[in-house]
Coordinates of C-alpha atoms and ligand atoms in Angstrom, one line a residue:
X326 CA -23.8 8.6 94.6
X327 CA -24.7 7.1 91.3
X328 CA -24.0 8.9 88.0
X329 CA -27.2 9.8 86.3
X330 CA -28.5 11.0 83.0
X331 CA -30.2 13.9 84.6
X332 CA -28.4 17.2 84.2
X333 CA -25.9 17.7 86.9
X334 CA -24.6 21.1 87.4
X335 CA -21.2 22.2 86.2
X336 CA -18.6 23.5 86.9
X337 CA -15.8 21.3 88.1
X338 CA -14.2 22.1 91.4
X339 CA -11.2 24.2 90.3
X340 CA -11.5 26.6 87.5
X341 CA -8.8 26.2 84.8
X342 CA -6.6 28.9 83.6
X343 CA -5.8 29.6 80.0
X344 CA -5.1 32.6 77.6
X345 CA -8.8 33.3 77.1
X346 CA -9.5 33.3 80.8
X347 CA -6.6 35.7 81.2
X348 CA -8.0 38.1 78.6
X349 CA -11.4 37.9 80.3
X350 CA -9.9 38.5 83.8
X351 CA -8.0 41.5 82.5
X352 CA -11.1 43.0 80.8
X353 CA -13.1 42.5 84.0
X354 CA -10.4 44.1 86.0
X355 CA -10.2 47.2 83.8
X356 CA -14.0 47.3 83.5
X357 CA -13.6 47.5 79.7
X358 CA -17.3 46.8 79.1
X359 CA -18.8 48.3 82.2
X360 CA -21.3 45.5 82.4
X361 CA -21.8 41.8 83.0
X362 CA -19.6 39.4 81.0
X363 CA -21.5 37.7 78.2
X364 CA -20.4 34.8 76.0
X365 CA -22.4 32.7 73.6
X366 CA -22.5 29.2 72.2
X367 CA -23.6 29.6 68.5
X368 CA -24.3 26.3 66.9
X369 CA -25.7 26.0 63.4
X370 CA -28.7 23.7 63.6
X371 CA -27.4 21.5 60.7
X372 CA -26.4 18.4 62.7
X373 CA -26.1 17.0 66.2
X374 CA -23.5 18.3 68.6
X375 CA -20.3 16.4 69.0
X376 CA -17.5 16.2 71.5
X377 CA -15.8 19.1 69.8
X378 CA -18.8 21.2 70.5
X379 CA -18.6 20.1 74.1
X380 CA -15.2 21.8 74.3
X381 CA -16.7 25.1 73.1
X382 CA -19.8 24.7 75.4
X383 CA -17.6 24.0 78.5
X384 CA -15.5 27.0 77.5
X385 CA -18.3 29.5 76.9
X386 CA -20.6 28.4 79.7
X387 CA -17.7 27.7 82.0
X388 CA -16.2 31.2 81.6
X389 CA -19.7 32.7 82.2
X390 CA -20.2 30.6 85.3
X391 CA -16.8 31.4 86.8
X392 CA -17.3 35.2 86.3
X393 CA -20.9 35.7 87.2
X394 CA -21.7 36.2 83.6
X395 CA -24.2 34.9 81.1
X396 CA -23.8 32.5 78.2
X397 CA -26.4 32.7 75.5
X398 CA -27.5 29.7 73.4
X399 CA -27.7 31.2 69.9
X400 CA -28.8 29.2 66.9
X401 CA -26.9 30.5 64.0
X402 CA -29.6 29.7 61.5
X403 CA -28.7 31.8 58.5
X404 CA -28.3 29.0 56.0
X405 CA -31.8 27.5 55.5
X406 CA -30.9 24.8 53.1
X407 CA -29.1 22.6 55.6
X408 CA -31.0 23.3 58.8
X409 CA -33.8 21.5 60.6
X410 CA -35.8 21.7 63.8
X411 CA -34.8 18.2 64.8
X412 CA -31.3 19.7 65.3
X413 CA -32.6 22.7 67.2
X414 CA -34.2 20.3 69.7
X415 CA -31.3 17.9 70.0
X416 CA -28.9 20.8 70.6
X417 CA -30.9 22.0 73.5
X418 CA -31.2 18.6 75.0
X419 CA -27.5 18.0 74.7
X420 CA -26.3 21.3 76.2
X421 CA -28.7 20.8 79.1
X422 CA -27.5 17.2 79.6
X423 CA -23.9 18.4 79.7
X424 CA -25.0 20.4 82.7
X425 CA -25.3 24.0 81.4
X426 CA -28.2 26.4 81.6
X427 CA -28.9 29.3 79.4
X428 CA -31.9 30.5 81.4
X429 CA -34.1 32.6 79.2
X430 CA -31.2 33.4 76.9
X431 CA -32.0 31.3 73.9
X432 CA -31.8 33.2 70.6
X433 CA -32.0 32.7 66.9
X434 CA -30.0 34.7 64.4
X435 CA -33.1 34.5 62.2
X436 CA -34.9 36.7 64.8
X437 CA -32.5 39.4 63.8
X438 CA -33.2 39.2 60.0
X439 CA -35.1 42.5 60.0
X440 CA -32.4 44.3 62.1
X441 CA -29.7 42.9 59.9
X442 CA -31.5 44.0 56.8
X443 CA -31.7 47.6 58.2
X444 CA -28.0 47.6 59.1
X445 CA -27.3 46.6 55.5
X446 CA -29.4 49.5 54.3
X447 CA -27.3 51.8 56.5
X448 CA -24.1 50.4 55.0
X449 CA -25.5 51.2 51.6
X450 CA -26.4 54.7 52.6
X451 CA -22.9 55.3 53.9
X452 CA -21.4 54.0 50.7
X453 CA -20.0 50.9 52.4
X454 CA -22.0 48.3 50.5
X455 CA -23.2 47.8 47.0
X456 CA -25.3 45.4 44.9
X457 CA -23.2 43.4 42.5
X458 CA -24.4 41.5 39.4
X459 CA -21.3 39.3 39.0
X460 CA -22.2 35.6 38.7
X461 CA -20.9 33.2 41.3
X462 CA -18.1 32.1 38.8
X463 CA -17.2 35.7 38.1
X464 CA -17.1 36.5 41.8
X465 CA -14.5 33.8 42.3
X466 CA -12.5 35.0 39.3
X467 CA -12.6 38.6 40.4
X468 CA -11.6 37.7 44.0
X469 CA -7.9 36.9 42.9
X470 CA -5.7 34.7 45.0
X471 CA -3.7 35.2 48.2
X472 CA -0.8 36.7 46.2
X473 CA -2.8 38.1 43.3
X474 CA -4.9 41.2 44.1
X475 CA -8.6 41.0 43.1
X476 CA -10.3 43.1 40.5
X477 CA -13.0 45.6 41.3
X478 CA -16.5 44.7 40.2
X479 CA -17.9 46.8 37.4
X480 CA -21.0 47.4 39.6
X481 CA -18.9 48.7 42.5
X482 CA -19.6 52.3 41.9
X483 CA -23.4 52.2 41.6
X484 CA -25.2 55.2 43.2
X485 CA -26.6 54.9 46.7
X486 CA -30.1 55.3 45.3
X487 CA -29.6 52.5 42.7
X488 CA -28.2 50.2 45.4
X489 CA -31.1 50.9 47.8
X490 CA -33.6 50.2 45.1
X491 CA -31.9 47.0 43.9
X492 CA -31.4 45.7 47.5
X493 CA -35.1 46.3 48.2
X494 CA -36.0 44.4 45.0
X495 CA -33.7 41.6 46.0
X496 CA -35.7 41.3 49.2
X497 CA -38.9 41.5 47.2
X498 CA -37.9 38.4 45.2
X499 CA -37.5 40.1 41.9
X500 CA -34.2 38.5 41.0
X501 CA -33.1 34.9 40.5
X502 CA -30.9 33.0 42.9
X503 CA -27.2 33.8 42.4
X504 CA -28.0 36.7 40.0
X505 CA -27.1 39.4 42.6
X506 CA -25.3 39.8 45.9
X507 CA -24.9 42.6 48.3
X508 CA -21.2 43.2 49.0
X509 CA -19.2 45.2 51.4
X510 CA -17.1 47.9 49.8
X511 CA -13.7 47.4 51.4
X512 CA -10.5 46.7 49.4
X513 CA -10.0 44.4 46.5
X514 CA -6.3 44.6 46.9
X515 CA -6.3 43.6 50.6
X516 CA -3.8 40.8 51.4
X517 CA -6.7 39.3 53.4
X518 CA -9.0 37.7 50.8
X519 CA -11.9 38.0 53.3
X520 CA -11.6 41.8 53.0
X521 CA -12.0 41.8 49.2
X522 CA -15.5 43.1 49.1
X523 CA -17.0 40.1 50.7
X524 CA -20.6 39.1 50.1
X525 CA -23.0 40.2 52.9
X526 CA -26.3 38.9 51.4
X527 CA -27.2 36.4 48.7
X528 CA -30.5 35.4 47.1
X529 CA -31.8 32.0 48.1
X530 CA -35.4 31.3 47.3
X531 CA -35.9 28.6 49.9
X532 CA -38.1 28.3 53.0
X533 CA -36.5 28.7 56.4
X534 CA -37.4 26.4 59.3
X535 CA -38.4 29.4 61.4
X536 CA -39.2 32.3 59.0
X537 CA -40.9 30.3 56.4
X538 CA -41.0 32.1 53.0
X539 CA -40.7 35.6 54.5
X540 CA -37.2 36.0 53.3
X541 CA -35.5 35.1 50.0
X542 CA -32.3 36.9 50.8
X543 CA -30.1 35.5 53.6
X544 CA -27.2 37.1 55.4
X545 CA -23.7 35.5 55.1
X546 CA -22.1 34.1 58.3
X547 CA -19.5 36.8 58.7
X548 CA -22.1 39.5 58.4
X549 CA -24.7 37.9 60.7
X550 CA -22.3 36.7 63.4
X551 CA -20.7 39.9 64.5
X552 CA -24.0 41.8 64.4
X553 CA -25.8 39.1 66.3
X554 CA -23.0 39.3 69.0
X555 CA -23.4 43.0 69.1
X556 CA -27.3 42.9 69.3
X557 CA -27.1 40.5 72.2
X558 CA -24.4 42.5 74.0
X559 CA -21.8 39.8 73.9
X560 CA -18.5 40.9 75.4
X561 CA -16.2 38.0 74.4
X562 CA -17.0 36.1 71.2
X563 CA -15.0 32.9 71.4
X564 CA -14.6 30.8 68.3
X565 CA -12.3 28.4 66.6
X566 CA -9.0 29.3 64.9
X567 CA -10.2 29.2 61.3
X568 CA -12.0 32.4 62.1
X569 CA -8.8 34.3 62.9
X570 CA -8.5 35.5 59.3
X571 CA -12.2 36.6 59.5
X572 CA -11.6 38.8 62.5
X573 CA -10.7 42.0 60.5
X574 CA -14.0 41.7 58.7
X575 CA -15.8 41.1 62.0
X576 CA -14.3 44.3 63.4
X577 CA -14.8 46.3 60.1
X578 CA -18.5 45.6 59.9
X579 CA -19.1 46.7 63.5
X580 CA -16.9 49.8 63.0
X581 CA -19.0 51.0 60.1
X582 CA -22.3 50.9 62.0
X583 CA -23.7 52.8 65.0
X584 CA -23.6 49.9 67.3
X585 CA -22.8 50.0 71.1
X586 CA -19.1 50.4 72.0
X587 CA -16.9 48.8 72.9
X588 CA -17.5 46.1 70.3
X589 CA -17.5 42.5 71.3
X590 CA -14.0 41.0 71.0
X591 CA -13.5 37.9 68.9
X592 CA -11.0 35.4 70.4
X593 CA -9.9 32.2 68.7
X594 CA -8.8 28.9 70.1
X595 CA -7.8 25.6 68.6
X596 CA -10.7 23.2 67.9
X597 CA -10.7 19.7 69.3
X598 CA -9.6 17.0 67.0
X599 CA -9.8 13.5 68.4
X600 CA -8.0 10.4 67.1
X601 CA -9.9 7.4 65.8
X602 CA -13.0 9.4 64.9
X603 CA -14.2 12.2 62.7
X604 CA -15.6 15.5 63.9
X605 CA -17.0 17.2 60.8
X606 CA -20.8 17.4 60.8
X607 CA -20.8 16.8 57.1
X608 CA -19.0 13.5 57.5
X609 CA -21.1 12.5 60.5
X610 CA -24.2 13.2 58.4
X611 CA -22.8 11.0 55.7
X612 CA -22.5 8.1 58.1
X613 CA -26.1 8.6 59.2
X614 CA -27.5 9.0 55.7
X615 CA -25.7 6.1 54.3
X616 CA -26.8 4.0 57.3
X617 CA -23.3 3.1 58.3
X618 CA -24.4 3.8 61.8
X619 CA -27.9 3.5 63.3
X620 CA -28.4 7.3 63.7
X621 CA -26.9 10.4 65.2
X622 CA -27.2 8.8 68.6
X623 CA -25.5 5.5 67.6
X624 CA -23.2 4.8 70.6
X625 CA -20.2 4.6 68.2
X626 CA -20.6 8.2 67.2
X627 CA -18.6 11.1 68.8
X628 CA -21.9 13.0 69.1
X629 CA -23.1 14.0 72.6
X630 CA -26.3 11.9 71.9
X631 CA -24.2 8.9 71.0
X632 CA -21.9 9.3 74.0
X633 CA -25.0 9.6 76.2
X634 CA -26.6 6.5 74.8
X635 CA -23.3 4.6 75.2
X636 CA -23.4 5.4 78.9
X637 CA -20.8 8.2 79.1
X638 CA -21.6 10.6 81.9
X639 CA -21.7 14.4 81.5
X640 CA -19.2 14.7 84.3
X641 CA -16.6 12.8 82.4
X642 CA -17.1 14.9 79.3
X643 CA -16.6 18.0 81.4
X644 CA -13.5 16.6 83.1
X645 CA -12.1 15.7 79.7
X646 CA -12.7 19.2 78.3
X647 CA -11.2 20.6 81.5
X648 CA -8.1 18.4 81.1
X649 CA -7.3 19.1 77.5
X650 CA -7.3 22.8 78.1
X651 CA -7.5 25.6 75.6
X652 CA -4.6 26.7 73.3
X653 CA -3.9 28.4 70.0
X654 CA -2.3 25.4 68.4
X655 CA -4.2 22.9 66.3
X656 CA -3.3 19.3 67.2
X657 CA -4.7 15.9 67.7
X658 CA -6.0 14.7 71.0
X659 CA -5.6 11.0 71.8
X660 CA -9.1 9.4 72.2
X661 CA -7.5 7.4 75.1
X662 CA -7.7 10.6 77.1
X663 CA -11.4 10.8 76.7
X664 CA -11.7 7.0 77.5
X665 CA -9.6 7.6 80.6
X666 CA -12.0 10.3 81.8
X667 CA -14.9 8.0 81.1
X668 CA -13.4 5.0 83.1
X669 CA -12.4 7.3 85.9
X670 CA -15.9 8.5 86.5
X671 CA -17.5 5.1 86.1
X672 CA -15.0 3.4 88.4
X673 CA -16.0 5.7 91.2
X674 CA -19.7 5.3 90.8
X675 CA -20.6 2.1 88.9
X676 CA -22.3 -0.7 90.8
X677 CA -20.4 -4.0 90.4
X678 CA -22.4 -7.0 89.2
X679 CA -21.7 -10.3 87.6
X680 CA -22.7 -11.2 84.0
X681 CA -21.6 -13.9 81.6
X682 CA -21.5 -12.7 78.0
X683 CA -20.5 -15.9 76.2
X684 CA -21.9 -18.6 78.5
X685 CA -20.5 -22.0 79.1
X686 CA -22.5 -24.3 81.3
X687 CA -20.8 -25.8 84.4
X688 CA -22.3 -28.6 86.5
X689 CA -21.0 -28.8 90.1
X690 CA -21.3 -32.5 90.6
X691 CA -20.8 -32.6 94.3
X692 CA -23.2 -29.7 95.0
X693 CA -26.6 -30.8 96.1
X694 CA -29.4 -30.5 93.6
X695 CA -32.0 -28.0 94.6
X696 CA -29.8 -26.2 97.1
X697 CA -29.4 -22.4 96.8
X698 CA -27.0 -20.3 98.7
X699 CA -27.0 -16.5 98.9
X700 CA -23.5 -15.2 98.4
X701 CA -22.6 -11.8 99.8
X702 CA -21.2 -9.5 97.1
X703 CA -19.7 -6.0 97.4
X704 CA -21.5 -3.4 95.4
X705 CA -18.6 -1.0 94.9
X706 CA -15.2 -1.4 96.5
X707 CA -14.6 2.3 95.7
X708 CA -17.6 3.3 97.8
X709 CA -18.3 1.6 101.1
X710 CA -21.7 3.2 101.4
X711 CA -22.9 1.3 98.3
X712 CA -23.2 -1.8 100.6
X713 CA -23.5 -5.4 99.6
X714 CA -26.1 -7.6 97.9
X715 CA -26.9 -11.3 97.8
X716 CA -26.2 -13.3 94.7
X717 CA -27.7 -16.8 94.4
X718 CA -25.5 -19.8 93.9
X719 CA -26.6 -23.3 92.8
X720 CA -25.5 -26.6 91.2
X721 CA -25.5 -25.3 87.6
X722 CA -23.7 -22.1 86.8
X723 CA -22.5 -20.3 83.7
X724 CA -18.9 -19.1 83.3
X725 CA -17.4 -17.1 80.5
X726 CA -16.4 -19.4 77.5
X727 CA -12.9 -18.0 77.4
X728 CA -12.3 -18.6 81.1
X729 CA -11.9 -22.2 80.1
X730 CA -9.2 -23.8 77.9
X731 CA -8.9 -27.4 77.2
X732 CA -5.2 -27.1 76.3
X733 CA -4.1 -24.0 78.1
X734 CA -0.7 -22.3 77.5
X735 CA 1.6 -21.9 80.4
X736 CA 0.4 -18.8 82.1
X737 CA -3.4 -19.5 81.8
X738 CA -4.6 -19.1 85.4
X739 CA -8.3 -19.7 84.7
X740 CA -10.1 -23.1 84.3
X741 CA -8.7 -26.1 82.5
X742 CA -9.0 -29.9 82.9
X743 CA -7.7 -31.0 86.3
X744 CA -7.1 -27.4 87.4
X745 CA -8.6 -25.2 90.0
X746 CA -10.0 -21.7 89.9
X747 CA -11.8 -19.6 92.4
X748 CA -15.4 -18.5 91.8
X749 CA -15.8 -14.9 92.8
X750 CA -17.6 -14.7 96.2
X751 CA -18.0 -18.5 96.2
X752 CA -16.0 -21.7 96.1
X753 CA -12.9 -23.0 94.6
X754 CA -13.8 -25.4 91.8
X755 CA -11.9 -28.1 89.9
X756 CA -12.6 -29.2 86.4
X757 CA -13.0 -33.0 86.3
X758 CA -14.7 -33.6 83.0
X759 CA -15.3 -31.9 79.6
X760 CA -18.4 -32.7 77.7
X761 CA -18.4 -32.1 73.9
X762 CA -20.9 -32.4 71.1
X763 CA -20.5 -34.4 67.9
X764 CA -18.5 -31.6 66.3
X765 CA -16.0 -31.7 69.2
X766 CA -17.2 -28.4 70.6
X767 CA -17.2 -28.1 74.4
X768 CA -20.8 -27.9 75.6
X769 CA -20.4 -28.2 79.3
X770 CA -18.0 -28.8 82.1
X771 CA -18.2 -31.0 85.1
X772 CA -16.5 -29.6 88.2
X773 CA -16.3 -30.3 91.9
X774 CA -16.3 -27.6 94.6
X775 CA -14.1 -27.5 97.6
X776 CA -16.9 -27.2 100.1
X777 CA -14.8 -25.5 102.8
X778 CA -13.3 -22.8 100.5
X779 CA -16.2 -20.3 100.8
X780 CA -15.3 -17.0 102.6
X781 CA -14.8 -17.9 106.3
X782 CA -14.3 -21.6 105.5
X783 CA -11.3 -23.7 106.5
X784 CA -9.7 -23.7 103.1
X785 CA -10.9 -20.3 102.0
X786 CA -7.3 -19.0 102.2
X787 CA -5.9 -21.5 99.8
X788 CA -3.6 -20.0 97.2
X789 CA -5.4 -20.1 93.8
X790 CA -4.1 -18.0 91.0
X791 CA -7.3 -17.1 89.1
X792 CA -10.7 -15.8 90.1
X793 CA -13.5 -15.8 87.6
X794 CA -17.1 -14.6 87.6
X795 CA -20.2 -16.7 87.2
X796 CA -24.0 -16.6 87.2
X797 CA -26.4 -19.3 88.6
X798 CA -28.2 -20.9 85.7
X799 CA -31.6 -21.2 87.5
X800 CA -31.5 -17.6 88.5
X801 CA -29.9 -16.0 85.5
X802 CA -31.8 -13.4 83.5
X803 CA -31.3 -13.1 79.7
X804 CA -30.1 -10.0 77.9
X805 CA -28.7 -8.8 74.7
X806 CA -25.4 -7.0 75.1
X807 CA -23.8 -4.7 72.6
X808 CA -20.0 -4.2 72.8
X809 CA -18.7 -1.0 71.4
X810 CA -15.3 0.0 70.3
X811 CA -13.6 2.8 68.4
X812 CA -15.4 3.9 65.3
X813 CA -12.3 3.8 63.0
X814 CA -9.3 1.6 62.8
X815 CA -6.8 4.4 62.1
X816 CA -5.8 7.5 64.1
X817 CA -6.7 10.0 61.4
X818 CA -9.5 8.6 59.1
X819 CA -9.8 12.1 57.7
X820 CA -6.4 12.3 56.2
X821 CA -5.1 8.7 56.0
X822 CA -1.8 8.4 54.2
X823 CA -3.0 6.2 51.4
X824 CA -5.7 8.8 50.6
X825 CA -8.7 6.6 50.8
X826 CA -12.1 8.0 51.8
X827 CA -12.6 8.1 55.5
X828 CA -15.3 5.5 55.4
X829 CA -12.8 3.0 54.2
X830 CA -11.4 2.9 57.7
X831 CA -14.6 2.2 59.6
X832 CA -13.9 -0.4 62.3
X833 CA -16.0 -3.5 61.6
X834 CA -15.5 -4.6 65.2
X835 CA -16.8 -1.3 66.6
X836 CA -20.1 -3.1 67.3
X837 CA -20.5 -6.7 68.4
X838 CA -23.9 -7.9 69.4
X839 CA -24.3 -10.8 71.8
X840 CA -27.7 -12.3 72.2
X841 CA -27.6 -14.9 74.8
X842 CA -26.0 -13.2 77.8
X843 CA -26.7 -14.4 81.4
X844 CA -26.9 -11.8 84.0
X845 CA -27.2 -12.0 87.8
X846 CA -30.8 -11.5 88.9
X847 CA -30.4 -8.1 90.5
X848 CA -30.1 -6.7 87.0
X849 CA -33.8 -7.3 86.4
X850 CA -34.3 -4.0 88.2
X851 CA -31.5 -2.2 86.3
X852 CA -32.2 1.5 85.8
X853 CA -31.5 3.5 82.8
X854 CA -29.7 6.3 84.7
X855 CA -27.5 3.9 86.6
X856 CA -24.1 2.6 85.5
X857 CA -22.8 -1.0 86.1
X858 CA -19.5 -2.6 86.0
X859 CA -19.9 -6.2 84.8
X860 CA -16.9 -7.6 86.7
X861 CA -13.9 -8.2 84.6
X862 CA -15.7 -7.1 81.4
X863 CA -16.2 -3.4 81.5
X864 CA -18.8 -0.7 82.2
X865 CA -22.3 -1.1 81.0
X866 CA -25.7 0.7 80.9
X867 CA -29.2 0.0 79.8
X868 CA -29.9 1.1 76.2
X869 CA -32.8 3.4 75.8
X870 CA -34.6 0.7 73.7
X871 CA -34.3 -1.8 76.6
X872 CA -37.6 -3.2 77.9
X873 CA -38.4 -5.1 81.1
X874 CA -38.8 -8.4 79.2
X875 CA -36.1 -7.7 76.6
X876 CA -33.1 -6.3 78.4
X877 CA -30.5 -4.5 76.2
X878 CA -27.2 -3.4 77.6
X879 CA -24.5 -1.2 76.0
X880 CA -20.9 -1.5 76.9
X881 CA -19.7 2.0 77.5
X882 CA -16.1 1.0 77.7
X883 CA -13.9 -1.9 78.6
X884 CA -12.0 -2.0 81.9
X885 CA -8.6 -1.5 80.3
X886 CA -7.3 0.2 77.2
X887 CA -6.7 -2.7 74.8
X888 CA -5.6 -0.4 72.0
X889 CA -2.5 0.7 74.1
X890 CA -1.4 -2.9 74.3
X891 CA -1.9 -3.3 70.6
X892 CA 0.1 -0.2 69.8
X893 CA 2.9 -1.5 72.1
X894 CA 3.1 -4.8 70.2
X895 CA 3.6 -3.0 66.9
Ligands
LIG1071 P1 -20.0 23.8 60.3 O1 -19.9 25.3 60.6 O2 -19.0 23.2 59.3 O3 -21.4 23.3 60.1 P2 -19.0 23.6 63.0 O4 -18.5 22.3 63.6 O5 -18.2 24.8 63.0 O6 -19.5 23.1 61.6 P3 -21.1 25.1 64.4 O7 -22.5 24.6 64.7 O8 -20.9 26.3 63.6 O9 -20.4 23.8 63.7 O10 -20.3 25.1 65.8 C1 -20.8 25.8 66.9 C2 -19.6 26.3 67.8 O11 -18.8 25.1 68.2 C3 -18.7 27.2 67.0 O12 -18.4 28.3 67.8 C4 -17.5 26.3 66.7 O13 -16.4 27.1 66.6 C5 -17.5 25.4 67.8 N1 -16.9 24.1 67.4 C6 -17.2 23.3 66.4 N2 -16.4 22.3 66.3 C7 -15.5 22.3 67.3 C8 -14.4 21.6 67.7 N3 -14.1 20.4 67.1 N4 -13.7 22.0 68.8 C9 -14.1 23.1 69.4 N5 -15.1 23.9 69.1 C10 -15.8 23.5 68.0
LIG1072 MG1 -19.3 26.8 62.1

């Protein structure tokens, strides 16, 4: 079977186990909710999804699948200034591509604006919320610090009537941005800053990508999130660790309101941090806006769209997420682990072909002009059923420039003057002459073949140390090939020791474009959803911009981890 871009259904064979799944199993056993398990994946449509989101997607959709539950896709679109429909569309495409299905359960927090407003009115009526006139600066000053209690707002004890009137007028657009907020009335002396009368609504006179100009007050994340969970009937609200300190507020808001019980339970896990890349949407957006990459789907990006374009399969992302597991401790995951999952999947499925990326012409002087042989080549040694194909061989071939050295060091087992090498699926050749241009650069090699050294021939078994790949010149097809590597040169571009901006560590070698590559003719029919191993060079796929007359391949990943070798040397 070939890996494809079409959604393949999750989950993986064996369900993992972790502390969240333990909590879920316990709740299902005790029948805590008395209904179907329900999780949600709640992205804010302010950027493309990245590999960190994939961890959350695999967790939320995975747990639902394993327990006959439902996972909602909910757009957390409460901050209109940074959001866009482009992101709403890309998020759906990416979740689907990863292999997950929300059925009819796609929701938008903005669909709940009216309900959320009515809940706020209830909080005011029960004396749990008030309209505050402190300016943004004053709010910060009044909030205090972790060890210094906050100060109560002079507006804290407004009457219910006055609060209801002011809140209605906030909604009606009668006040300027930042001039008023609706705040929860909790405890300004709480050791948890999030409980010090947090803002629930603020005034923002900006259009929303779905509600247009209907609203000029927008709910804060903490207020909207717990209530959206409750409205949808979420049982387990899984989020990343930074929300642990928000949990008391999550619970408090739901406790004050006549919402169904038991309330959804918020559970936190450690977000994925990956070495040699950045994961913050703000920083990824910076790379896009400053044109340091070609877009959100640049194959160097850690975005799902970038990984897809690069040729990574959804299976390997799911495997990776499965492997790293779920914990409560923040840490850094080695990107080599992701690369390993990518190689593993491609090794199983990729079709082997021959391609020469930096061609050097070789004339086989004792091979008849005009003769063409069809050499039998194995499509995938990992998969017998993939069969074989014919690769044409003729008098002039291309080999890889660095498979030849005029003055080789001791252990160079490829081609050099007077030495022999085996051509994959073909003959043993010997280099007899080196042709150079006026600048002294090698332009072609003259070699002779051992005519009996083909598979099945009398000298086929001769011991030759090196085997190299090749492409027949007359039959070669031309392509542009883009070689990709890690986006950054350091493990933690976000917090490098010398304190420079993360962009200072962009890897200039993360993209190398080769124009004049020669591919075996079978690749004229290459398909976008297929994966190819160019023998000895790595795994490749067609780029989405590739066209029949103008082939464009991306290298998904090299065959071996060259960074590990580099690290060992140091
Ligand atoms: P921000 O809120 O700063 O825009 P975010 O990365 O939190 O960025 P969201 O769209 O809010 O983006 O994330 C959607 C979901 O994905 C959230 O539940 C969030 O906890 C989860 N998530 C985001 N980044 C990671 C990560 N690196 N690892 C695991 N889960 C993540
Ligand atoms: Mg977030």
